[in-house]
Amino acid sequence: MKVAVMTDSTAYIPKQLRESESIHMVPLSVVFGDVSYQEEVDLTTEEFYRMVKDAENLPKTSQPSIGYIIEMLEKLAVDYDAVVSIHLSSGISGTYQAVARAGELVDGITVYPFDSEISCLPQGFYALEAAKMARDNKPPEAIINRLEQMKQGMRAYFMVDDLNHLHRGGRLNGAQVLVGSLLQVKPILHFVDKKIVPFEKIRTRKKALNRIISLLEEDITKGKPHKVAIIHGNCEPAALALKQELEEKHPSLDCAISYFGPVIGTHLGQGSIGIGWYTK
Ligand code: MYR
């Protein structure tokens, strides 16, 4: 059985790596006024942050249309029998549900949708693992089982410079009553039950970052994290400094720098930063 691996653009796996790993990608879009751009296809992250700075109104985001996904699946059906398709949390976007629905409508290929319950490079870690297993001719059920197992050790904590973006986009849960007070601090955020909720309220950015590092270090002492991603929204110097700090303290850590691209950047805003990892 030939198994394809698909993910969406919010995994932010660089194009070259996607191609070398044969990972197919369905893009989400950002919409500035009347113009819609497919991220990672016709809008780069650099262009996006430049455009946001100059834009009168903030952009909006949208999931891929069912029609677009059906077309992709029909193309994949020519060469593959099944597709394991890994998506951003179903609690923040309808992309996972759209892929699942499209899978029911396309003949000749069986779709195994996987809800990563997270996004960004941690979502990409699932896609990269699935791609490796598909290359080793593992059946889709075994791939899904392995991804579910990875989920037990997957963590991500992040913070934003301005909570208004998340609040405005309706992607901040469990904080409605707290919003007034949360806006004055730098809350650490994470995913619980597929949704974004505040983890802890911290007064300053530096203290919040130190707290995220201490959460990672708790896992390092329990069992070495397999992969770490430092993810930033147009603040690479801060991400590089964090990587250096982590690698000095933990020289064997496998630590990648990644980014909050246009779609996720629309909801988090510039200056957001986070760390994601999984323990084997
Ligand atoms: C859509 O329009 O369907 C996309 C909505 C995306 C919402 C993004 C909310 C922020 C996610 C932060 C992920 C951080 C992972 C480390």
Coordinates of C-alpha atoms and ligand atoms in Angstrom, one line a residue:
M1 CA 0.0 0.0 0.0
K2 CA 1.4 3.4 -1.0
V3 CA 0.9 6.0 1.8
A4 CA 1.2 9.8 1.2
V5 CA 1.7 12.3 4.0
M6 CA 0.0 15.6 4.0
T7 CA -0.1 18.5 6.4
D8 CA -1.2 22.1 6.2
S9 CA 0.9 25.3 5.9
T10 CA 0.8 26.1 9.7
A11 CA 3.3 23.3 10.3
Y12 CA 5.8 25.8 8.8
I13 CA 8.1 23.0 7.5
P14 CA 10.5 24.8 5.1
K15 CA 9.7 24.0 1.4
Q16 CA 13.0 22.2 0.8
L17 CA 12.5 19.9 3.7
R18 CA 8.9 19.3 2.7
E19 CA 10.0 18.3 -0.7
S20 CA 12.9 16.1 0.4
E21 CA 10.5 14.3 2.8
S22 CA 7.7 14.1 0.2
I23 CA 5.3 15.9 2.5
H24 CA 2.3 17.4 0.7
M25 CA 1.0 20.7 2.0
V26 CA -2.4 22.3 1.9
P27 CA -2.2 26.1 2.5
L28 CA -4.3 28.2 4.7
S29 CA -4.8 31.9 3.7
V30 CA -4.5 35.4 5.1
V31 CA -6.9 38.0 3.7
F32 CA -5.9 41.7 3.6
G33 CA -9.0 43.6 2.6
D34 CA -10.3 41.9 -0.6
V35 CA -7.1 40.1 -1.4
S36 CA -6.5 36.5 -0.2
Y37 CA -3.0 35.1 -0.1
Q38 CA -2.1 31.4 0.4
E39 CA 0.7 31.4 3.0
E40 CA 3.9 29.6 2.1
V41 CA 2.7 29.7 -1.6
D42 CA 2.2 33.3 -2.6
L43 CA 3.1 35.1 0.6
T44 CA 6.3 34.7 2.6
T45 CA 6.5 35.3 6.3
E46 CA 8.9 38.3 5.8
E47 CA 6.4 39.9 3.3
F48 CA 3.5 39.3 5.7
Y49 CA 5.1 41.0 8.7
R50 CA 6.1 43.9 6.4
M51 CA 2.5 44.2 5.0
V52 CA 1.0 44.1 8.5
K53 CA 3.1 47.0 9.6
D54 CA 1.7 49.1 6.7
A55 CA -1.8 47.8 6.6
E56 CA -4.7 50.0 7.7
N57 CA -6.8 47.1 8.9
L58 CA -5.5 43.9 10.4
P59 CA -5.7 40.8 8.2
K60 CA -8.1 37.8 8.7
T61 CA -7.4 34.1 8.2
S62 CA -9.2 31.3 6.5
Q63 CA -9.0 27.6 6.3
P64 CA -8.6 25.9 2.8
S65 CA -11.8 25.3 1.0
I66 CA -13.3 21.8 0.7
G67 CA -13.0 22.1 -3.1
Y68 CA -9.3 22.8 -2.9
I69 CA -8.7 19.9 -0.6
I70 CA -10.8 17.6 -2.8
E71 CA -8.6 18.6 -5.8
M72 CA -5.4 17.8 -3.9
L73 CA -6.8 14.4 -2.7
E74 CA -7.8 13.5 -6.3
K75 CA -4.3 14.2 -7.5
L76 CA -2.8 12.1 -4.7
A77 CA -5.2 9.3 -5.5
V78 CA -3.4 8.8 -8.8
D79 CA -0.2 7.6 -7.0
Y80 CA -1.3 6.6 -3.5
D81 CA -3.8 4.4 -1.8
A82 CA -4.0 6.3 1.5
V83 CA -3.0 9.6 3.0
V84 CA -2.1 10.4 6.6
S85 CA -3.1 14.1 6.9
I86 CA -1.9 16.1 10.0
H87 CA -3.5 19.4 10.9
L88 CA -3.5 22.2 13.3
S89 CA -5.7 21.8 16.3
S90 CA -9.4 21.4 15.5
G91 CA -10.2 23.6 18.4
I92 CA -8.7 26.7 16.6
S93 CA -9.5 26.0 12.9
G94 CA -11.9 24.0 10.8
T95 CA -9.1 22.7 8.6
Y96 CA -9.0 19.2 10.2
Q97 CA -12.8 18.8 9.8
A98 CA -12.6 20.0 6.2
V99 CA -10.0 17.4 5.3
A100 CA -11.9 14.7 7.1
R101 CA -15.1 15.7 5.1
A102 CA -13.2 15.9 1.8
G103 CA -11.8 12.4 2.5
E104 CA -15.4 11.1 2.6
L105 CA -16.1 12.6 -0.8
V106 CA -13.1 11.4 -2.8
D107 CA -12.9 7.9 -4.2
G108 CA -9.8 5.9 -4.7
I109 CA -7.8 7.1 -1.6
T110 CA -8.4 6.6 2.1
V111 CA -7.8 9.6 4.2
Y112 CA -6.5 9.2 7.8
P113 CA -6.9 12.7 9.3
F114 CA -4.9 13.4 12.4
D115 CA -5.7 16.3 14.8
S116 CA -2.4 17.5 16.1
E117 CA -4.2 19.5 18.9
I118 CA -1.4 22.0 18.5
S119 CA 0.2 23.9 15.5
C120 CA 3.5 25.2 14.1
L121 CA 6.6 23.1 14.1
P122 CA 5.4 20.8 16.8
Q123 CA 2.7 19.9 14.3
G124 CA 5.5 19.5 11.8
F125 CA 7.3 17.0 14.1
Y126 CA 4.3 14.7 13.6
A127 CA 4.4 15.1 9.8
L128 CA 8.1 14.4 9.7
E129 CA 7.7 11.3 11.8
A130 CA 4.8 10.1 9.5
A131 CA 6.9 10.8 6.4
K132 CA 9.7 8.6 7.8
M133 CA 7.3 5.8 8.6
A134 CA 5.6 6.1 5.2
R135 CA 9.0 5.8 3.5
D136 CA 9.6 2.6 5.6
N137 CA 6.4 1.2 4.1
K138 CA 4.5 1.3 7.4
P139 CA 0.7 1.0 7.1
P140 CA -1.4 4.1 7.9
E141 CA -2.8 2.6 11.1
A142 CA 0.7 2.1 12.5
I143 CA 1.6 5.7 11.6
I144 CA -1.5 7.0 13.3
N145 CA -0.8 4.9 16.4
R146 CA 2.8 6.3 16.6
L147 CA 1.5 9.9 16.2
E148 CA -1.0 9.3 19.1
Q149 CA 1.9 8.0 21.2
M150 CA 3.9 11.1 20.4
K151 CA 1.0 13.2 21.5
Q152 CA 1.6 12.0 25.1
G153 CA 5.0 13.7 25.2
M154 CA 4.2 16.8 23.0
R155 CA 4.3 20.2 24.8
A156 CA 4.3 23.8 23.7
Y157 CA 4.2 27.0 25.7
F158 CA 4.2 30.4 24.2
M159 CA 3.7 34.1 24.9
V160 CA 2.6 37.1 22.9
D161 CA 3.5 40.8 23.1
D162 CA -0.1 41.9 22.7
L163 CA -3.0 39.7 23.7
N164 CA -5.5 41.7 21.7
H165 CA -4.7 39.8 18.5
L166 CA -5.7 36.5 20.1
H167 CA -8.7 38.0 21.9
R168 CA -10.0 39.7 18.7
G169 CA -9.7 36.6 16.7
G170 CA -11.6 34.6 19.3
R171 CA -8.9 32.1 19.8
L172 CA -8.3 32.7 23.5
N173 CA -10.3 30.4 25.8
G174 CA -10.8 30.3 29.5
A175 CA -9.7 33.9 29.9
Q176 CA -12.8 35.9 29.1
V177 CA -13.3 37.0 32.7
L178 CA -9.6 37.5 33.2
V179 CA -8.9 39.5 30.0
G180 CA -8.8 42.9 31.7
S181 CA -6.1 41.7 34.1
L182 CA -4.4 39.5 31.6
L183 CA -3.8 42.4 29.2
Q184 CA -1.5 44.0 31.8
V185 CA 0.8 40.9 32.1
K186 CA 2.6 38.4 29.9
P187 CA 0.6 35.2 30.3
I188 CA 2.2 32.0 29.2
L189 CA -0.3 30.2 27.0
H190 CA -0.7 26.6 26.0
F191 CA -3.2 24.1 24.5
V192 CA -5.7 22.2 26.7
D193 CA -8.4 20.1 25.0
K194 CA -7.4 21.5 21.6
K195 CA -7.9 25.1 22.7
I196 CA -5.6 27.9 23.8
V197 CA -5.8 28.8 27.4
P198 CA -3.6 30.8 29.8
F199 CA -1.1 28.6 31.7
E200 CA 0.3 31.2 34.2
K201 CA 0.3 34.9 34.5
I202 CA 3.8 36.4 34.6
R203 CA 4.7 40.0 34.9
T204 CA 7.6 40.4 32.5
R205 CA 8.7 38.8 29.2
K206 CA 12.0 37.7 30.6
K207 CA 10.4 36.0 33.6
A208 CA 7.9 34.3 31.3
L209 CA 10.6 33.0 29.1
N210 CA 12.6 31.7 32.1
R211 CA 9.4 29.9 33.3
I212 CA 9.0 28.2 29.9
I213 CA 12.7 27.1 30.0
S214 CA 12.1 25.7 33.5
L215 CA 9.1 23.7 32.1
L216 CA 11.3 22.3 29.4
E217 CA 14.0 21.5 32.0
E218 CA 11.5 19.6 34.1
D219 CA 11.0 17.3 31.1
I220 CA 14.7 17.1 30.4
T221 CA 15.2 15.7 33.9
K222 CA 12.4 13.1 33.3
G223 CA 13.6 11.9 29.9
K224 CA 15.5 13.7 27.3
P225 CA 13.3 15.7 24.9
H226 CA 13.7 14.3 21.5
K227 CA 13.3 17.5 19.6
V228 CA 12.9 21.2 20.6
A229 CA 11.6 24.1 18.5
I230 CA 12.0 27.7 19.4
I231 CA 9.3 29.5 17.5
H232 CA 9.1 33.3 16.9
G233 CA 6.9 35.9 15.3
N234 CA 9.4 38.1 13.5
C235 CA 11.8 38.3 16.5
E236 CA 14.6 36.0 15.3
P237 CA 17.3 37.6 17.5
A238 CA 15.4 36.7 20.6
A239 CA 14.9 33.2 19.4
L240 CA 18.6 32.8 18.6
A241 CA 19.6 34.1 22.0
L242 CA 17.2 31.6 23.6
K243 CA 18.7 28.8 21.5
Q244 CA 22.2 29.8 22.6
E245 CA 21.2 29.9 26.3
L246 CA 19.6 26.5 26.0
E247 CA 22.4 24.9 24.1
E248 CA 25.0 26.2 26.6
K249 CA 23.1 24.6 29.5
H250 CA 22.1 21.4 27.6
P251 CA 24.7 20.8 24.8
S252 CA 23.1 17.7 23.5
L253 CA 19.7 19.3 23.0
D254 CA 18.4 19.0 19.4
C255 CA 17.0 22.5 19.0
A256 CA 15.6 24.1 15.8
I257 CA 14.5 27.7 15.2
S258 CA 11.1 28.1 13.5
Y259 CA 8.6 30.8 13.0
F260 CA 5.0 31.9 13.4
G261 CA 4.1 32.4 9.7
P262 CA 1.3 34.6 8.3
V263 CA -1.8 32.7 9.5
I264 CA -0.6 32.0 13.0
G265 CA 1.2 35.4 13.1
T266 CA -2.2 37.1 12.4
H267 CA -3.5 35.7 15.6
L268 CA -0.4 36.0 17.8
G269 CA 1.0 39.3 16.5
Q270 CA 4.6 40.3 16.1
G271 CA 7.0 39.6 19.0
S272 CA 5.4 36.3 20.0
I273 CA 7.7 33.6 21.1
G274 CA 7.4 30.0 22.3
I275 CA 9.1 26.7 22.8
G276 CA 7.6 23.3 21.7
W277 CA 9.1 19.9 22.3
Y278 CA 8.4 16.2 22.6
T279 CA 9.8 13.6 24.8
K280 CA 10.3 10.2 23.2
Ligands
MYR1 C1 -8.2 29.6 10.4 O1 -8.6 30.7 10.0 O2 -8.8 28.5 10.2 C2 -6.8 29.6 11.1 C3 -6.9 30.0 12.5 C4 -5.6 29.9 13.2 C5 -5.7 30.3 14.7 C6 -4.3 30.4 15.3 C7 -4.3 30.7 16.8 C8 -2.9 30.7 17.4 C9 -2.2 29.4 17.4 C10 -0.9 29.4 18.2 C11 -0.2 28.1 18.0 C12 1.1 28.1 18.8 C13 1.8 26.7 18.7 C14 3.1 26.6 19.4

